[in-house]
XYZ file of C-alpha atoms in Angstrom:
98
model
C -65.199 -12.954 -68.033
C -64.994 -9.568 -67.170
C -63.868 -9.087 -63.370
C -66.401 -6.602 -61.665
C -65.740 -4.566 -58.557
C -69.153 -4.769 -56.884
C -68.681 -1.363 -54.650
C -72.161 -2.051 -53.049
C -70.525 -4.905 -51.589
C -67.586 -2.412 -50.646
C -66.436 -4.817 -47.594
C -64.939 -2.680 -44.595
C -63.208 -3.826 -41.598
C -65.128 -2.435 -38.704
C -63.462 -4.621 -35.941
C -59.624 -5.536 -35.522
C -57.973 -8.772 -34.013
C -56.654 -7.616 -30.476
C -54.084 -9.816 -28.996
C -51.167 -9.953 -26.287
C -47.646 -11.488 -27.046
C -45.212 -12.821 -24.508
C -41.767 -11.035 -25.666
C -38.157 -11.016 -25.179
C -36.981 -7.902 -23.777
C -33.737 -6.218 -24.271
C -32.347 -2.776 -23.317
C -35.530 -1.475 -22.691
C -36.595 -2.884 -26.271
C -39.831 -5.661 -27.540
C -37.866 -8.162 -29.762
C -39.996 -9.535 -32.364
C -38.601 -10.970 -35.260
C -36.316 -8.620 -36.966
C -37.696 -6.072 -34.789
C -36.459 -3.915 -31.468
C -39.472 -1.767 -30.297
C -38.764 1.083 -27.609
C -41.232 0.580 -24.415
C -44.185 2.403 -25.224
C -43.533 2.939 -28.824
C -45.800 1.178 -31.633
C -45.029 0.190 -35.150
C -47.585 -1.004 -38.030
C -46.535 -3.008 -41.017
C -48.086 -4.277 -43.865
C -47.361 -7.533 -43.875
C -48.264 -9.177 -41.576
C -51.173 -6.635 -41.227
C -50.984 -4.978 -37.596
C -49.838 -2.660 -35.435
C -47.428 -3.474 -32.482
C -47.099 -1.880 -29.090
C -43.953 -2.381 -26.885
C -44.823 -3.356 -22.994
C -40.760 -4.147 -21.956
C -41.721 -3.801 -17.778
C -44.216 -6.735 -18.233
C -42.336 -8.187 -21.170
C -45.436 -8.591 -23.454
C -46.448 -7.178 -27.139
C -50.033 -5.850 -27.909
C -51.175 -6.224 -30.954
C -54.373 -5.430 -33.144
C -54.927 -7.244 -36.703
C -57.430 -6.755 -39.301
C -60.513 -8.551 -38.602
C -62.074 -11.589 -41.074
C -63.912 -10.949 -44.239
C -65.779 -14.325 -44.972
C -67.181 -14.961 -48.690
C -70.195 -16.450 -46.548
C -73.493 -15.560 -48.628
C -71.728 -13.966 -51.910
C -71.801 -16.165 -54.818
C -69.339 -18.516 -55.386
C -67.500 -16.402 -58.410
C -66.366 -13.571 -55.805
C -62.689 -13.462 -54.222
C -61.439 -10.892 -51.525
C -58.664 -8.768 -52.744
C -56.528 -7.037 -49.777
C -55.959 -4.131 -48.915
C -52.637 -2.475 -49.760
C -50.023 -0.644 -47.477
C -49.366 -0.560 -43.852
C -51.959 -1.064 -41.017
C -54.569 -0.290 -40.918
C -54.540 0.328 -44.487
C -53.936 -3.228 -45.835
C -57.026 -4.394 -43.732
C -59.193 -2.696 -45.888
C -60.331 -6.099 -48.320
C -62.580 -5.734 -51.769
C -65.058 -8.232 -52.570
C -64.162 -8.748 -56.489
C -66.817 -11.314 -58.063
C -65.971 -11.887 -61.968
C-alpha cells in the first residue's frame, strides 16, 4: 500500500528526558564514552539523541533526551519514523501509517 504521512497527526516532542550521570573526570574534562567534555561546556549528538553538559567539580553529566512517542490510540498500520540530525533535531518523530 501506499505509505501516507498523516501531518494532522504531526507528533512533536514537547517534553525531554532530563537525567544526571555519575562521570569520570579528567583534567578538568566529563569522560563519556569516546568523549572529553570541558566543565561547563555541552555537546548534542544524534545518536544517541541528547545533549550533554559537563559538571567536572561534582563529577556528574546532565543530560536531556527526547521524550516518548507511544503508537497508543493510532491504528495498528502506523510506525514512528525519527527524527534526523543532532539534538534536538532527531527528537522530532513522524507518525507514518501505510
Amino acid at each position: 500500500g501506499t505509505v501516507l504521512l498523516l501531518l494532522c497527526v504531526f507528533a512533536y516532542l514537547a517534553k525531554a528526558a532530563v537525567f544526571v550521570q555519575p562521570v569520570d573526570v579528567k583534567n578538568k574534562q566529563c569522560i563519556w564514552k569516546k568523549y572529553a567534555i570541558p566543565d561547563g561546556a555541552h555537546i548534542n549528538l544524534a545518536n544517541p539523541c541528547m545533549s550533554l553538559t559537563c559538571d567536572s567539580r561534582l563529577k556528574y553529566l546532565r543530560g536531556a533526551s527526547c521524550g516518548r512517542v507511544s503508537l497508543q490510540g493510532y491504528p495498528k498500520n502506523c510506525t514512528l519514523k525519527k527524527g534526523k540530525g543532532i539534538y534536538p533535531k532527531c527528537c522530532k518523530t513522524h507518525v507514518i501509517c501505510s
